[in-house]
Every structure is written in C-alpha cells, then in structure tokens.
Amino acid sequence: MNVFPELNTERFWLRRLTLNDSAALFDYFSNDDVTRYYDLETLTSIEQARQIIMNWQLRWEQDETIRWGICVNGHNTVIGTIGFHNWSALHQRTEVGYELAPQYWRQGIMSECLQEVLRFGFVEMGFNRIEALIDPDNVSSRKLLEKCGLKQEGLLRDYLFEKGKFVDAAIFSRLKKEYITS
Ligand SMILES: CC(C)(COP(=O)(O)OP(=O)(O)OC[C@H]1O[C@@H](n2cnc3c(N)ncnc32)[C@H](O)[C@@H]1OP(=O)(O)O)[C@@H](O)C(=O)NCCC(=O)NCCS
C-alpha cells in the first residue's frame, strides 16, 4: 500500500500515527493497567513511545504492519491504537492487536473499531484469516474478540516469553468465509 488508508466508524476516525502522538501513547502505556496483559513493559519515558511509533512506521513501510491511531470524530487526540502485524502473504493471514486508554474502556469503542478493521482486513486487504493471541486471563480482550466473531481455537502453552517468563497464549481467529456469510 502506498497511501496510508484512513478508516471511519460512526463515532471514530482511524488515522496514521505520527511522532506528535508520542505523549498520548506514553500517557496510557505508562499505566500498569494497560500493559498488564500486553507484550510490553510499562513505559517510563516518552522516548519509548516515540520508538514504538517509529517501529510501527518502519514496519508499515516494509509491508509488515499497519497500526491506526483511534480518534473521536472531530478531534485529533489518539485515545488508542489498533492494527495488523505478522502478515503472511503466502498464507493470507495476519494478527490483530489493540489497546485503549483506560478512561475509554467499556463504552463499545474497540468493538466499533475492530469491526471496521476486520472489514478492511478481509475485504480490502484480502486476508483469509485474522488471528489474535491473548493472555488467557485477559477477560476484556476475550469478550471483545468473541463479540466481534472470533473463536478460540486453543491454548498455546508457554508460547510467549514476556516480562522475564514464559506465558500461555489463547489463540482466536475469524475466517473470511465466516465474515462474508455473517
Ligand atoms: C481490550 C480492550 C481494548 C477492550 O476495549 P473496550 O473498548 O473496553 O471494549 P468494548 O467496550 O468494545 O467491549 C467489548 C465487549 O467486551 C466486554 N468487556 C470489556 N471489558 C470487560 C471486562 N473487563 N469484563 C467483562 N466484560 C468486558 C464488554 O461488555 C463488551 O461486551 P458486550 O457488548 O456484550 O457487553 C481494553 O480493555 C484495553 O485496552 N485493555 C488493555 C490493553 C490490552 O489488554 N490489549 C489487548 C492485548 S491482547
């Protein structure tokens, strides 16, 4: 993709991240509640947020990742992000990941954004399978995925080495044929 695709939902617009969003990301990624089940140490400096954004940007340029910043319609402040990573062109599959600043949790925001991102992934990017790997104890992420039609396939034992220890990952997926017929 040459041009970064902006997406729109009823309440939100999803746009390209820039380094100007570093403070917003640092604000929530410096909160232990946000990183508890996330493959990331709680941030201690804004420079780390800059690195995250630069890394997503680099991987976007290499056709490996796309990460949108989520903004309320009419506002430019990023309240969370969502996107695809670990693309496989050969197998036409990808993983989805997301996070939201805590003051916005449980208002249906990520469900609204994930539905649109799934549509974009299946219809515009042509993925056949969209996966999510989550901590089995991450209830909010599990409920979100189930609400958006992803099904748990199993538990990958000691799958990730996070924060100094091996942890299990629950694997969820949704297939294009399920999406098209739903
Ligand atoms: C996971 C996360 C993105 C969910 O976003 P959200 O906008 O709060 O989710 P929604 O409001 O769209 O909720 C989706 C569904 O999950 C349910 N849900 C969300 N959090 C829940 C919780 N803590 N307990 C029980 N149900 C929960 C909602 O009720 C809703 O279901 P319903 O419509 O049937 O009631 C958010 O909690 C978050 O950013 N967590 C920290 C980062 C993280 O863990 N990211 C994922 C790493 S894999």
PDB file of C-alpha atoms and ligand atoms in Angstrom:
ATOM      1  CA  MET A   1       0.000   0.000   0.000  1.00  0.00           C
ATOM      2  CA  ASN A   2       1.428   3.363  -0.960  1.00  0.00           C
ATOM      3  CA  VAL A   3      -1.128   5.591   0.721  1.00  0.00           C
ATOM      4  CA  PHE A   4      -1.993   5.033   4.371  1.00  0.00           C
ATOM      5  CA  PRO A   5      -5.738   4.233   4.458  1.00  0.00           C
ATOM      6  CA  GLU A   6      -7.823   6.216   6.930  1.00  0.00           C
ATOM      7  CA  LEU A   7     -10.922   4.442   8.225  1.00  0.00           C
ATOM      8  CA  ASN A   8     -14.167   5.812   9.638  1.00  0.00           C
ATOM      9  CA  THR A   9     -16.751   4.411  12.003  1.00  0.00           C
ATOM     10  CA  GLU A  10     -19.851   6.082  13.369  1.00  0.00           C
ATOM     11  CA  ARG A  11     -18.013   7.714  16.294  1.00  0.00           C
ATOM     12  CA  PHE A  12     -14.319   7.472  15.392  1.00  0.00           C
ATOM     13  CA  TRP A  13     -11.725   8.008  12.711  1.00  0.00           C
ATOM     14  CA  LEU A  14      -8.660   5.834  12.407  1.00  0.00           C
ATOM     15  CA  ARG A  15      -5.587   7.592  11.080  1.00  0.00           C
ATOM     16  CA  ARG A  16      -1.875   7.257  10.595  1.00  0.00           C
ATOM     17  CA  LEU A  17       0.184   7.785  13.746  1.00  0.00           C
ATOM     18  CA  THR A  18       2.896  10.435  13.860  1.00  0.00           C
ATOM     19  CA  LEU A  19       5.540  11.295  16.445  1.00  0.00           C
ATOM     20  CA  ASN A  20       3.167  14.050  17.632  1.00  0.00           C
ATOM     21  CA  ASP A  21       1.119  11.206  19.169  1.00  0.00           C
ATOM     22  CA  SER A  22       4.007  10.125  21.436  1.00  0.00           C
ATOM     23  CA  ALA A  23       2.652  11.942  24.505  1.00  0.00           C
ATOM     24  CA  ALA A  24      -0.812  10.397  24.125  1.00  0.00           C
ATOM     25  CA  LEU A  25       0.641   6.893  23.818  1.00  0.00           C
ATOM     26  CA  PHE A  26       3.023   7.480  26.706  1.00  0.00           C
ATOM     27  CA  ASP A  27       0.133   8.674  28.851  1.00  0.00           C
ATOM     28  CA  TYR A  28      -1.648   5.301  28.691  1.00  0.00           C
ATOM     29  CA  PHE A  29       1.308   2.943  28.114  1.00  0.00           C
ATOM     30  CA  SER A  30       2.823   4.275  31.360  1.00  0.00           C
ATOM     31  CA  ASN A  31      -0.182   2.800  33.193  1.00  0.00           C
ATOM     32  CA  ASP A  32       0.254  -0.762  34.551  1.00  0.00           C
ATOM     33  CA  ASP A  33      -3.450  -1.473  33.966  1.00  0.00           C
ATOM     34  CA  VAL A  34      -2.929  -1.067  30.216  1.00  0.00           C
ATOM     35  CA  THR A  35       0.251  -3.173  29.961  1.00  0.00           C
ATOM     36  CA  ARG A  36      -0.839  -5.934  32.383  1.00  0.00           C
ATOM     37  CA  TYR A  37      -1.693  -8.388  29.593  1.00  0.00           C
ATOM     38  CA  TYR A  38       0.278  -6.646  26.880  1.00  0.00           C
ATOM     39  CA  ASP A  39       3.599  -7.739  25.400  1.00  0.00           C
ATOM     40  CA  LEU A  40       5.246  -4.544  26.627  1.00  0.00           C
ATOM     41  CA  GLU A  41       6.906  -3.289  29.802  1.00  0.00           C
ATOM     42  CA  THR A  42       5.095  -0.281  31.286  1.00  0.00           C
ATOM     43  CA  LEU A  43       6.727   2.772  29.711  1.00  0.00           C
ATOM     44  CA  THR A  44       8.855   5.089  31.818  1.00  0.00           C
ATOM     45  CA  SER A  45       9.813   7.697  29.207  1.00  0.00           C
ATOM     46  CA  ILE A  46       8.193   9.427  26.264  1.00  0.00           C
ATOM     47  CA  GLU A  47      11.162   8.354  24.151  1.00  0.00           C
ATOM     48  CA  GLN A  48       9.904   4.762  24.432  1.00  0.00           C
ATOM     49  CA  ALA A  49       6.563   5.839  22.986  1.00  0.00           C
ATOM     50  CA  ARG A  50       8.409   7.522  20.123  1.00  0.00           C
ATOM     51  CA  GLN A  51      10.269   4.270  19.466  1.00  0.00           C
ATOM     52  CA  ILE A  52       7.013   2.310  19.335  1.00  0.00           C
ATOM     53  CA  ILE A  53       5.553   4.702  16.779  1.00  0.00           C
ATOM     54  CA  MET A  54       8.767   4.714  14.707  1.00  0.00           C
ATOM     55  CA  ASN A  55       8.835   0.920  14.784  1.00  0.00           C
ATOM     56  CA  TRP A  56       5.229   0.681  13.530  1.00  0.00           C
ATOM     57  CA  GLN A  57       6.071   3.257  10.862  1.00  0.00           C
ATOM     58  CA  LEU A  58       9.141   1.311   9.709  1.00  0.00           C
ATOM     59  CA  ARG A  59       7.192  -1.936   9.543  1.00  0.00           C
ATOM     60  CA  TRP A  60       4.412  -0.228   7.614  1.00  0.00           C
ATOM     61  CA  GLU A  61       6.991   0.901   5.050  1.00  0.00           C
ATOM     62  CA  GLN A  62       8.219  -2.712   4.865  1.00  0.00           C
ATOM     63  CA  ASP A  63       4.660  -4.028   4.322  1.00  0.00           C
ATOM     64  CA  GLU A  64       4.658  -5.940   7.619  1.00  0.00           C
ATOM     65  CA  THR A  65       2.339  -3.986   9.886  1.00  0.00           C
ATOM     66  CA  ILE A  66      -0.416  -1.423   9.827  1.00  0.00           C
ATOM     67  CA  ARG A  67      -1.366   0.439  13.007  1.00  0.00           C
ATOM     68  CA  TRP A  68      -4.063   3.063  13.172  1.00  0.00           C
ATOM     69  CA  GLY A  69      -4.444   5.736  15.809  1.00  0.00           C
ATOM     70  CA  ILE A  70      -8.043   5.930  17.073  1.00  0.00           C
ATOM     71  CA  CYS A  71      -9.518   9.439  17.435  1.00  0.00           C
ATOM     72  CA  VAL A  72     -13.001  10.644  18.359  1.00  0.00           C
ATOM     73  CA  ASN A  73     -14.661  12.250  15.326  1.00  0.00           C
ATOM     74  CA  GLY A  74     -13.761  15.928  15.161  1.00  0.00           C
ATOM     75  CA  HIS A  75     -10.716  15.526  17.457  1.00  0.00           C
ATOM     76  CA  ASN A  76      -7.080  14.769  16.743  1.00  0.00           C
ATOM     77  CA  THR A  77      -6.011  13.208  20.046  1.00  0.00           C
ATOM     78  CA  VAL A  78      -5.240   9.495  19.881  1.00  0.00           C
ATOM     79  CA  ILE A  79      -7.141   7.512  22.524  1.00  0.00           C
ATOM     80  CA  GLY A  80      -5.817   4.094  21.480  1.00  0.00           C
ATOM     81  CA  THR A  81      -4.481   2.135  18.543  1.00  0.00           C
ATOM     82  CA  ILE A  82      -5.409  -0.935  16.534  1.00  0.00           C
ATOM     83  CA  GLY A  83      -3.807  -2.780  13.678  1.00  0.00           C
ATOM     84  CA  PHE A  84      -2.450  -5.845  11.945  1.00  0.00           C
ATOM     85  CA  HIS A  85       1.004  -7.381  12.358  1.00  0.00           C
ATOM     86  CA  ASN A  86       2.787 -10.639  11.486  1.00  0.00           C
ATOM     87  CA  TRP A  87       1.334 -10.687   7.976  1.00  0.00           C
ATOM     88  CA  SER A  88       1.856 -13.760   5.853  1.00  0.00           C
ATOM     89  CA  ALA A  89       1.260 -13.017   2.189  1.00  0.00           C
ATOM     90  CA  LEU A  90       1.711 -16.698   1.332  1.00  0.00           C
ATOM     91  CA  HIS A  91      -0.969 -17.855   3.771  1.00  0.00           C
ATOM     92  CA  GLN A  92      -3.064 -14.667   3.546  1.00  0.00           C
ATOM     93  CA  ARG A  93      -3.304 -14.312   7.288  1.00  0.00           C
ATOM     94  CA  THR A  94      -2.444 -11.760   9.948  1.00  0.00           C
ATOM     95  CA  GLU A  95      -2.711 -10.989  13.670  1.00  0.00           C
ATOM     96  CA  VAL A  96      -4.719  -8.148  15.116  1.00  0.00           C
ATOM     97  CA  GLY A  97      -3.731  -6.112  18.184  1.00  0.00           C
ATOM     98  CA  TYR A  98      -5.194  -3.122  20.025  1.00  0.00           C
ATOM     99  CA  GLU A  99      -5.224  -1.022  23.169  1.00  0.00           C
ATOM    100  CA  LEU A 100      -7.235   1.873  24.528  1.00  0.00           C
ATOM    101  CA  ALA A 101      -6.642   4.491  27.230  1.00  0.00           C
ATOM    102  CA  PRO A 102      -8.414   3.252  30.420  1.00  0.00           C
ATOM    103  CA  GLN A 103     -10.851   6.156  30.705  1.00  0.00           C
ATOM    104  CA  TYR A 104     -12.423   4.912  27.442  1.00  0.00           C
ATOM    105  CA  TRP A 105     -12.838   1.256  28.381  1.00  0.00           C
ATOM    106  CA  ARG A 106     -16.230  -0.460  28.295  1.00  0.00           C
ATOM    107  CA  GLN A 107     -18.003   2.054  26.071  1.00  0.00           C
ATOM    108  CA  GLY A 108     -18.073  -0.187  22.999  1.00  0.00           C
ATOM    109  CA  ILE A 109     -15.207   1.740  21.402  1.00  0.00           C
ATOM    110  CA  MET A 110     -12.905  -1.103  20.482  1.00  0.00           C
ATOM    111  CA  SER A 111     -15.806  -3.257  19.257  1.00  0.00           C
ATOM    112  CA  GLU A 112     -16.762  -0.454  16.876  1.00  0.00           C
ATOM    113  CA  CYS A 113     -13.177  -0.043  15.660  1.00  0.00           C
ATOM    114  CA  LEU A 114     -12.398  -3.750  15.438  1.00  0.00           C
ATOM    115  CA  GLN A 115     -15.487  -4.404  13.299  1.00  0.00           C
ATOM    116  CA  GLU A 116     -14.274  -1.840  10.789  1.00  0.00           C
ATOM    117  CA  VAL A 117     -10.685  -3.094  10.886  1.00  0.00           C
ATOM    118  CA  LEU A 118     -11.905  -6.676  10.291  1.00  0.00           C
ATOM    119  CA  ARG A 119     -13.922  -5.460   7.301  1.00  0.00           C
ATOM    120  CA  PHE A 120     -10.862  -3.690   5.947  1.00  0.00           C
ATOM    121  CA  GLY A 121      -8.674  -6.753   6.539  1.00  0.00           C
ATOM    122  CA  PHE A 122     -10.980  -9.209   4.808  1.00  0.00           C
ATOM    123  CA  VAL A 123     -12.452  -7.021   2.078  1.00  0.00           C
ATOM    124  CA  GLU A 124      -9.726  -4.512   1.204  1.00  0.00           C
ATOM    125  CA  MET A 125      -6.511  -6.286   2.215  1.00  0.00           C
ATOM    126  CA  GLY A 126      -7.738  -9.726   1.184  1.00  0.00           C
ATOM    127  CA  PHE A 127      -6.780 -11.692   4.286  1.00  0.00           C
ATOM    128  CA  ASN A 128      -8.317 -15.151   4.578  1.00  0.00           C
ATOM    129  CA  ARG A 129      -7.689 -15.482   8.299  1.00  0.00           C
ATOM    130  CA  ILE A 130      -7.328 -12.922  11.065  1.00  0.00           C
ATOM    131  CA  GLU A 131      -5.893 -14.159  14.362  1.00  0.00           C
ATOM    132  CA  ALA A 132      -5.457 -12.779  17.850  1.00  0.00           C
ATOM    133  CA  LEU A 133      -3.134 -14.107  20.535  1.00  0.00           C
ATOM    134  CA  ILE A 134      -4.121 -13.049  24.027  1.00  0.00           C
ATOM    135  CA  ASP A 135      -3.310 -13.784  27.634  1.00  0.00           C
ATOM    136  CA  PRO A 136      -5.947 -16.344  28.719  1.00  0.00           C
ATOM    137  CA  ASP A 137      -6.731 -14.156  31.775  1.00  0.00           C
ATOM    138  CA  ASN A 138      -7.397 -11.035  29.686  1.00  0.00           C
ATOM    139  CA  VAL A 139     -11.196 -11.049  30.083  1.00  0.00           C
ATOM    140  CA  SER A 140     -11.807  -7.729  28.324  1.00  0.00           C
ATOM    141  CA  SER A 141      -9.822  -8.789  25.265  1.00  0.00           C
ATOM    142  CA  ARG A 142     -11.515 -12.197  25.200  1.00  0.00           C
ATOM    143  CA  LYS A 143     -15.008 -10.658  25.412  1.00  0.00           C
ATOM    144  CA  LEU A 144     -14.133  -8.146  22.712  1.00  0.00           C
ATOM    145  CA  LEU A 145     -12.929 -10.854  20.323  1.00  0.00           C
ATOM    146  CA  GLU A 146     -15.954 -13.050  20.957  1.00  0.00           C
ATOM    147  CA  LYS A 147     -18.268 -10.087  20.381  1.00  0.00           C
ATOM    148  CA  CYS A 148     -16.546  -9.477  17.040  1.00  0.00           C
ATOM    149  CA  GLY A 149     -16.954 -13.079  15.901  1.00  0.00           C
ATOM    150  CA  LEU A 150     -13.517 -14.522  16.603  1.00  0.00           C
ATOM    151  CA  LYS A 151     -13.480 -18.051  18.017  1.00  0.00           C
ATOM    152  CA  GLN A 152     -10.948 -19.541  20.395  1.00  0.00           C
ATOM    153  CA  GLU A 153      -9.105 -22.426  18.766  1.00  0.00           C
ATOM    154  CA  GLY A 154      -6.864 -23.487  21.600  1.00  0.00           C
ATOM    155  CA  LEU A 155      -4.236 -22.643  24.140  1.00  0.00           C
ATOM    156  CA  LEU A 156      -0.614 -22.321  23.059  1.00  0.00           C
ATOM    157  CA  ARG A 157       1.456 -23.411  26.057  1.00  0.00           C
ATOM    158  CA  ASP A 158       4.465 -21.272  27.061  1.00  0.00           C
ATOM    159  CA  TYR A 159       4.086 -19.600  23.679  1.00  0.00           C
ATOM    160  CA  LEU A 160       5.458 -16.162  24.569  1.00  0.00           C
ATOM    161  CA  PHE A 161       8.433 -15.035  26.642  1.00  0.00           C
ATOM    162  CA  GLU A 162       7.094 -11.872  28.263  1.00  0.00           C
ATOM    163  CA  LYS A 163       8.468  -9.815  31.106  1.00  0.00           C
ATOM    164  CA  GLY A 164      11.020 -12.451  32.044  1.00  0.00           C
ATOM    165  CA  LYS A 165       8.813 -15.568  31.941  1.00  0.00           C
ATOM    166  CA  PHE A 166       7.068 -17.916  29.557  1.00  0.00           C
ATOM    167  CA  VAL A 167       3.307 -17.415  29.325  1.00  0.00           C
ATOM    168  CA  ASP A 168       0.481 -19.241  27.586  1.00  0.00           C
ATOM    169  CA  ALA A 169      -1.442 -17.605  24.744  1.00  0.00           C
ATOM    170  CA  ALA A 170      -5.067 -18.249  23.820  1.00  0.00           C
ATOM    171  CA  ILE A 171      -5.411 -18.217  20.043  1.00  0.00           C
ATOM    172  CA  PHE A 172      -8.549 -16.812  18.407  1.00  0.00           C
ATOM    173  CA  SER A 173      -9.391 -16.454  14.729  1.00  0.00           C
ATOM    174  CA  ARG A 174     -12.040 -15.465  12.264  1.00  0.00           C
ATOM    175  CA  LEU A 175     -12.076 -16.624   8.637  1.00  0.00           C
ATOM    176  CA  LYS A 176     -13.092 -14.688   5.557  1.00  0.00           C
ATOM    177  CA  LYS A 177     -15.807 -17.215   4.689  1.00  0.00           C
ATOM    178  CA  GLU A 178     -17.356 -16.726   8.134  1.00  0.00           C
ATOM    179  CA  TYR A 179     -17.172 -12.972   7.684  1.00  0.00           C
ATOM    180  CA  ILE A 180     -18.759 -12.993   4.215  1.00  0.00           C
ATOM    181  CA  THR A 181     -21.665 -15.224   5.246  1.00  0.00           C
ATOM    182  CA  SER A 182     -22.431 -13.489   8.558  1.00  0.00           C
TER     183      SER A 182
HETATM  184  C1  LIG B   1      -9.168  -4.959  25.494  1.00  0.00           C
HETATM  185  C2  LIG B   1      -9.721  -3.532  25.319  1.00  0.00           C
HETATM  186  C3  LIG B   1      -9.110  -2.948  24.048  1.00  0.00           C
HETATM  187  C4  LIG B   1     -11.253  -3.598  25.195  1.00  0.00           C
HETATM  188  O1  LIG B   1     -11.720  -2.358  24.704  1.00  0.00           O
HETATM  189  P1  LIG B   1     -13.178  -1.767  25.076  1.00  0.00           P
HETATM  190  O2  LIG B   1     -13.446  -0.612  24.167  1.00  0.00           O
HETATM  191  O3  LIG B   1     -13.242  -1.535  26.535  1.00  0.00           O
HETATM  192  O4  LIG B   1     -14.129  -2.972  24.691  1.00  0.00           O
HETATM  193  P2  LIG B   1     -15.697  -2.827  24.403  1.00  0.00           P
HETATM  194  O5  LIG B   1     -16.265  -1.762  25.277  1.00  0.00           O
HETATM  195  O6  LIG B   1     -15.903  -2.707  22.945  1.00  0.00           O
HETATM  196  O7  LIG B   1     -16.237  -4.220  24.947  1.00  0.00           O
HETATM  197  C5  LIG B   1     -16.358  -5.374  24.156  1.00  0.00           C
HETATM  198  C6  LIG B   1     -17.144  -6.430  24.931  1.00  0.00           C
HETATM  199  O8  LIG B   1     -16.328  -6.902  25.997  1.00  0.00           O
HETATM  200  C7  LIG B   1     -16.974  -6.714  27.249  1.00  0.00           C
HETATM  201  N1  LIG B   1     -15.952  -6.339  28.204  1.00  0.00           N
HETATM  202  C8  LIG B   1     -14.981  -5.420  28.058  1.00  0.00           C
HETATM  203  N2  LIG B   1     -14.221  -5.363  29.171  1.00  0.00           N
HETATM  204  C9  LIG B   1     -14.727  -6.273  30.028  1.00  0.00           C
HETATM  205  C10 LIG B   1     -14.384  -6.677  31.336  1.00  0.00           C
HETATM  206  N3  LIG B   1     -13.346  -6.130  31.994  1.00  0.00           N
HETATM  207  N4  LIG B   1     -15.132  -7.635  31.935  1.00  0.00           N
HETATM  208  C11 LIG B   1     -16.176  -8.211  31.285  1.00  0.00           C
HETATM  209  N5  LIG B   1     -16.552  -7.867  30.018  1.00  0.00           N
HETATM  210  C12 LIG B   1     -15.837  -6.903  29.410  1.00  0.00           C
HETATM  211  C13 LIG B   1     -17.959  -5.592  27.003  1.00  0.00           C
HETATM  212  O9  LIG B   1     -19.002  -5.623  27.926  1.00  0.00           O
HETATM  213  C14 LIG B   1     -18.404  -5.872  25.574  1.00  0.00           C
HETATM  214  O10 LIG B   1     -19.379  -6.909  25.513  1.00  0.00           O
HETATM  215  P3  LIG B   1     -20.972  -6.573  25.446  1.00  0.00           P
HETATM  216  O11 LIG B   1     -21.162  -5.549  24.388  1.00  0.00           O
HETATM  217  O12 LIG B   1     -21.562  -7.896  25.115  1.00  0.00           O
HETATM  218  O13 LIG B   1     -21.338  -6.061  26.801  1.00  0.00           O
HETATM  219  C15 LIG B   1      -9.339  -2.643  26.534  1.00  0.00           C
HETATM  220  O14 LIG B   1      -9.817  -3.261  27.701  1.00  0.00           O
HETATM  221  C16 LIG B   1      -7.847  -2.407  26.686  1.00  0.00           C
HETATM  222  O15 LIG B   1      -7.288  -1.513  26.050  1.00  0.00           O
HETATM  223  N6  LIG B   1      -7.159  -3.222  27.533  1.00  0.00           N
HETATM  224  C17 LIG B   1      -5.724  -3.016  27.795  1.00  0.00           C
HETATM  225  C18 LIG B   1      -4.861  -3.365  26.611  1.00  0.00           C
HETATM  226  C19 LIG B   1      -4.995  -4.815  26.209  1.00  0.00           C
HETATM  227  O16 LIG B   1      -5.100  -5.701  27.032  1.00  0.00           O
HETATM  228  N7  LIG B   1      -4.988  -5.040  24.874  1.00  0.00           N
HETATM  229  C20 LIG B   1      -5.123  -6.359  24.321  1.00  0.00           C
HETATM  230  C21 LIG B   1      -3.878  -7.105  24.371  1.00  0.00           C
HETATM  231  S1  LIG B   1      -4.168  -8.716  23.630  1.00  0.00           S
END
